[in-house]
Amino acid sequence: LADDMLSFSALGSTMMACETGAEQETAYLAALEKLTNWALNEAGRLELTYSTGQPYEEKLVYVPGEVPLTGRTWRLVSYGDPEDPQAVEEGTAITAVFAPETDETGTIGGNATCNNYTASYTLDGERISFGPVAGTRRMCAVGADQETAFLAALGVAQSYQIVGPFLQITFDGGVLNFSSLNLPLENVLWQAATVGGQEVPEEVEITALFVPGEEPGQGAVGGSAGCSNYNTLY
């Protein structure tokens, strides 16, 4: 592996006779031996490019396995009309982290845009509902309308579906589309998991929030250092 280039060494495999798909298996293993590049496309699919001398680009395309609702950070990418959802404003982030209490209930929290929020949630098959939302009440310089729309949508949520690394929550008249792929650095409340190689105790909260300034590549960062708050520029 070197940047976007990828190659495999000689392959070893079992030698079972395939009742179906023998030609496909042969073609697949041959492709792996001729890999040239890899990439993740916009849909979150893994694309492995190979060459067998054809005049067109040859690819193996992999779909991510379904991920669970809990135990990861979901980032909102679009919301609103299911036929024409609105993208989240550039430079802002809306996140959701589901923490289970039982198989059917738990708490959700994250960034609503510039405010933190938390609420309870209940699952019933594919149906989902949220309790009253609590959180901070700062005025958002950017993204105030989308924050209001997001929090209102949680109050009338109806169902959810996970496909690969993507989560969709339907609400009365619209959808919330989330991704569990990479988060941006800025406008996301990051929580430290380890410091100096040691895990941060569960009862200790160490956070960092990067807020972009007017000049590109500059801004302010602050949060909790454990028991004291801190602020600086980056």
Short mmCIF file of C-alpha atoms in Angstrom, two decimals:
data_model
loop_
_atom_site.label_atom_id
_atom_site.label_comp_id
_atom_site.label_asym_id
_atom_site.label_seq_id
_atom_site.Cartn_x
_atom_site.Cartn_y
_atom_site.Cartn_z
CA LEU A 1 0.00 0.00 0.00
CA ALA A 2 1.39 3.42 -1.04
CA ASP A 3 -1.05 6.34 -1.09
CA ASP A 4 -3.79 5.17 -3.46
CA MET A 5 -1.74 2.35 -4.96
CA LEU A 6 -2.37 -1.23 -3.83
CA SER A 7 -0.99 -4.63 -4.73
CA PHE A 8 -1.26 -8.12 -3.26
CA SER A 9 1.35 -10.86 -3.00
CA ALA A 10 0.69 -14.38 -4.32
CA LEU A 11 -2.67 -15.66 -3.07
CA GLY A 12 -3.30 -18.87 -1.18
CA SER A 13 -6.77 -20.40 -1.04
CA THR A 14 -8.67 -23.61 -0.44
CA MET A 15 -9.38 -25.80 -3.47
CA MET A 16 -13.03 -26.78 -2.98
CA ALA A 17 -15.12 -27.47 -6.07
CA CYS A 18 -17.80 -24.76 -6.34
CA GLU A 19 -21.29 -26.00 -7.25
CA THR A 20 -22.11 -22.48 -8.41
CA GLY A 21 -19.99 -19.41 -9.11
CA ALA A 22 -16.77 -21.20 -10.09
CA GLU A 23 -16.05 -18.83 -12.99
CA GLN A 24 -16.79 -15.81 -10.81
CA GLU A 25 -14.40 -17.09 -8.13
CA THR A 26 -11.64 -17.61 -10.68
CA ALA A 27 -12.14 -14.12 -12.09
CA TYR A 28 -12.19 -12.58 -8.62
CA LEU A 29 -8.96 -14.22 -7.46
CA ALA A 30 -7.28 -13.32 -10.75
CA ALA A 31 -8.34 -9.69 -10.29
CA LEU A 32 -6.82 -9.55 -6.81
CA GLU A 33 -3.46 -10.54 -8.26
CA LYS A 34 -3.58 -7.60 -10.68
CA LEU A 35 -4.67 -4.78 -8.37
CA THR A 36 -3.30 -1.30 -9.07
CA ASN A 37 -5.29 1.23 -6.99
CA TRP A 38 -7.91 1.62 -4.29
CA ALA A 39 -10.40 4.40 -3.45
CA LEU A 40 -13.50 5.13 -1.39
CA ASN A 41 -16.22 6.69 -3.55
CA GLU A 42 -18.82 9.26 -2.46
CA ALA A 43 -21.29 6.50 -1.58
CA GLY A 44 -18.81 5.00 0.90
CA ARG A 45 -18.04 2.00 -1.32
CA LEU A 46 -14.55 0.54 -1.65
CA GLU A 47 -13.31 0.42 -5.25
CA LEU A 48 -10.29 -1.74 -6.15
CA THR A 49 -8.97 -1.07 -9.64
CA TYR A 50 -7.16 -3.85 -11.53
CA SER A 51 -5.96 -4.46 -15.07
CA THR A 52 -6.18 -7.59 -17.21
CA GLY A 53 -5.33 -5.73 -20.40
CA GLN A 54 -8.87 -4.65 -21.26
CA PRO A 55 -9.34 -1.25 -23.00
CA TYR A 56 -11.70 -0.12 -20.20
CA GLU A 57 -11.24 0.45 -16.46
CA GLU A 58 -11.81 -2.71 -14.42
CA LYS A 59 -12.97 -2.51 -10.81
CA LEU A 60 -14.04 -4.59 -7.87
CA VAL A 61 -16.66 -2.66 -5.89
CA TYR A 62 -17.42 -3.52 -2.23
CA VAL A 63 -20.40 -2.34 -0.20
CA PRO A 64 -19.72 -1.71 3.52
CA GLY A 65 -21.30 -4.11 5.97
CA GLU A 66 -24.22 -2.78 7.98
CA VAL A 67 -23.14 -0.99 11.14
CA PRO A 68 -25.09 -0.96 14.43
CA LEU A 69 -27.05 2.08 15.57
CA THR A 70 -25.06 2.43 18.80
CA GLY A 71 -21.35 2.76 19.45
CA ARG A 72 -20.44 5.27 16.72
CA THR A 73 -20.88 8.92 15.75
CA TRP A 74 -23.47 9.60 13.05
CA ARG A 75 -23.04 12.80 11.04
CA LEU A 76 -26.06 14.43 9.40
CA VAL A 77 -25.40 15.00 5.69
CA SER A 78 -28.84 16.12 4.48
CA TYR A 79 -32.41 16.62 5.71
CA GLY A 80 -35.90 17.62 4.65
CA ASP A 81 -37.81 16.61 1.51
CA PRO A 82 -37.09 12.92 0.73
CA GLU A 83 -37.06 13.72 -3.01
CA ASP A 84 -34.76 16.75 -2.68
CA PRO A 85 -33.04 16.82 0.75
CA GLN A 86 -31.07 19.90 1.78
CA ALA A 87 -27.36 19.49 2.47
CA VAL A 88 -25.99 20.51 5.87
CA GLU A 89 -24.39 23.95 5.65
CA GLU A 90 -20.69 23.89 4.82
CA GLY A 91 -18.46 24.34 7.85
CA THR A 92 -21.12 23.09 10.30
CA ALA A 93 -21.78 19.66 11.77
CA ILE A 94 -24.80 17.92 13.28
CA THR A 95 -23.99 14.66 15.04
CA ALA A 96 -25.83 11.90 16.88
CA VAL A 97 -24.44 9.29 19.28
CA PHE A 98 -26.87 6.61 20.49
CA ALA A 99 -26.07 5.07 23.89
CA PRO A 100 -28.11 1.98 24.86
CA GLU A 101 -29.72 1.42 28.25
CA THR A 102 -31.61 -1.69 27.11
CA ASP A 103 -32.18 -3.18 23.67
CA GLU A 104 -35.11 -0.83 23.12
CA THR A 105 -34.28 2.38 25.00
CA GLY A 106 -31.35 4.70 25.58
CA THR A 107 -30.09 8.24 25.17
CA ILE A 108 -28.99 10.24 22.14
CA GLY A 109 -26.66 13.22 22.23
CA GLY A 110 -24.34 15.28 20.08
CA ASN A 111 -24.07 18.62 18.28
CA ALA A 112 -27.25 20.21 16.92
CA THR A 113 -25.08 22.77 15.02
CA CYS A 114 -23.63 25.14 17.61
CA ASN A 115 -25.45 23.71 20.64
CA ASN A 116 -25.12 20.35 22.37
CA TYR A 117 -28.29 18.33 22.89
CA THR A 118 -29.47 15.16 24.61
CA ALA A 119 -32.71 13.19 24.65
CA SER A 120 -34.05 9.71 25.32
CA TYR A 121 -35.02 7.37 22.50
CA THR A 122 -37.21 4.27 22.19
CA LEU A 123 -37.09 1.58 19.49
CA ASP A 124 -39.94 -0.71 18.42
CA GLY A 125 -38.83 -2.77 15.45
CA GLU A 126 -38.05 -0.20 12.76
CA ARG A 127 -39.96 2.53 14.57
CA ILE A 128 -38.11 5.16 16.62
CA SER A 129 -39.25 7.98 18.87
CA PHE A 130 -37.44 10.58 20.96
CA GLY A 131 -38.27 12.20 24.28
CA PRO A 132 -38.03 15.93 25.07
CA VAL A 133 -34.71 17.47 23.98
CA ALA A 134 -32.47 19.26 26.48
CA GLY A 135 -29.32 21.20 25.66
CA THR A 136 -27.44 24.47 25.55
CA ARG A 137 -29.09 27.56 24.08
CA ARG A 138 -26.36 29.56 22.35
CA MET A 139 -27.29 31.70 19.35
CA CYS A 140 -25.84 30.12 16.20
CA ALA A 141 -24.02 32.60 13.96
CA VAL A 142 -24.28 30.02 11.15
CA GLY A 143 -26.84 27.26 10.74
CA ALA A 144 -29.52 28.44 13.18
CA ASP A 145 -32.37 27.40 10.87
CA GLN A 146 -30.97 23.91 10.27
CA GLU A 147 -30.50 23.40 14.02
CA THR A 148 -34.14 24.33 14.62
CA ALA A 149 -35.27 22.01 11.81
CA PHE A 150 -33.15 19.11 13.10
CA LEU A 151 -34.39 19.30 16.68
CA ALA A 152 -37.99 19.67 15.50
CA ALA A 153 -37.61 16.58 13.30
CA LEU A 154 -36.50 14.48 16.28
CA GLY A 155 -39.75 15.35 18.01
CA VAL A 156 -41.83 13.81 15.20
CA ALA A 157 -39.51 10.94 14.19
CA GLN A 158 -41.28 7.82 12.93
CA SER A 159 -38.86 5.14 11.69
CA TYR A 160 -35.21 4.40 10.99
CA GLN A 161 -33.21 2.29 8.55
CA ILE A 162 -29.49 1.47 8.34
CA VAL A 163 -27.94 0.59 4.98
CA GLY A 164 -24.19 0.00 5.15
CA PRO A 165 -22.63 3.04 6.85
CA PHE A 166 -25.75 5.19 6.35
CA LEU A 167 -28.68 5.88 8.68
CA GLN A 168 -31.99 7.40 7.61
CA ILE A 169 -34.60 8.59 10.09
CA THR A 170 -38.01 9.47 8.70
CA PHE A 171 -40.21 12.06 10.33
CA ASP A 172 -43.54 13.64 9.50
CA GLY A 173 -42.94 14.89 5.96
CA GLY A 174 -39.20 14.40 5.66
CA VAL A 175 -35.97 12.51 6.31
CA LEU A 176 -32.73 12.90 8.24
CA ASN A 177 -29.82 11.30 6.36
CA PHE A 178 -26.73 10.40 8.41
CA SER A 179 -23.34 8.90 7.59
CA SER A 180 -20.93 7.10 9.93
CA LEU A 181 -17.99 7.89 7.63
CA ASN A 182 -15.32 10.52 8.36
CA LEU A 183 -16.26 13.58 10.40
CA PRO A 184 -14.83 17.05 9.75
CA LEU A 185 -12.38 18.48 12.29
CA GLU A 186 -14.34 21.66 12.86
CA ASN A 187 -17.69 22.17 14.61
CA VAL A 188 -17.67 18.66 16.11
CA LEU A 189 -17.39 18.15 19.87
CA TRP A 190 -14.48 15.71 20.18
CA GLN A 191 -14.05 13.72 23.40
CA ALA A 192 -10.64 12.33 24.39
CA ALA A 193 -10.49 8.54 24.71
CA THR A 194 -6.81 8.26 25.71
CA VAL A 195 -4.21 10.71 27.01
CA GLY A 196 -0.54 9.73 27.17
CA GLY A 197 -1.46 6.17 26.25
CA GLN A 198 -3.86 5.86 29.19
CA GLU A 199 -7.63 5.53 28.79
CA VAL A 200 -9.59 8.50 30.12
CA PRO A 201 -11.79 7.36 33.05
CA GLU A 202 -15.48 7.18 32.22
CA GLU A 203 -16.34 9.87 34.78
CA VAL A 204 -13.79 12.34 33.35
CA GLU A 205 -14.71 14.47 30.32
CA ILE A 206 -11.92 15.94 28.17
CA THR A 207 -13.21 17.68 25.06
CA ALA A 208 -12.10 19.82 22.13
CA LEU A 209 -14.32 21.96 19.90
CA PHE A 210 -12.69 23.60 16.86
CA VAL A 211 -14.61 26.69 15.70
CA PRO A 212 -13.42 28.16 12.38
CA GLY A 213 -12.61 31.85 12.17
CA GLU A 214 -13.03 34.28 9.31
CA GLU A 215 -9.65 33.37 7.78
CA PRO A 216 -9.31 29.89 6.23
CA GLY A 217 -7.30 27.44 8.35
CA GLN A 218 -7.61 29.50 11.54
CA GLY A 219 -10.00 29.60 14.47
CA ALA A 220 -10.54 28.99 18.17
CA VAL A 221 -10.46 25.72 20.08
CA GLY A 222 -11.65 25.05 23.61
CA GLY A 223 -13.40 22.61 25.88
CA SER A 224 -12.95 20.78 29.15
CA ALA A 225 -9.49 19.60 30.26
CA GLY A 226 -11.01 17.32 32.88
CA CYS A 227 -12.15 19.73 35.57
CA SER A 228 -11.06 23.09 34.13
CA ASN A 229 -12.14 24.69 30.86
CA TYR A 230 -9.53 25.91 28.35
CA ASN A 231 -9.44 28.12 25.25
CA THR A 232 -6.79 28.89 22.65
CA LEU A 233 -6.37 29.60 18.92
CA TYR A 234 -5.34 27.24 16.16
#
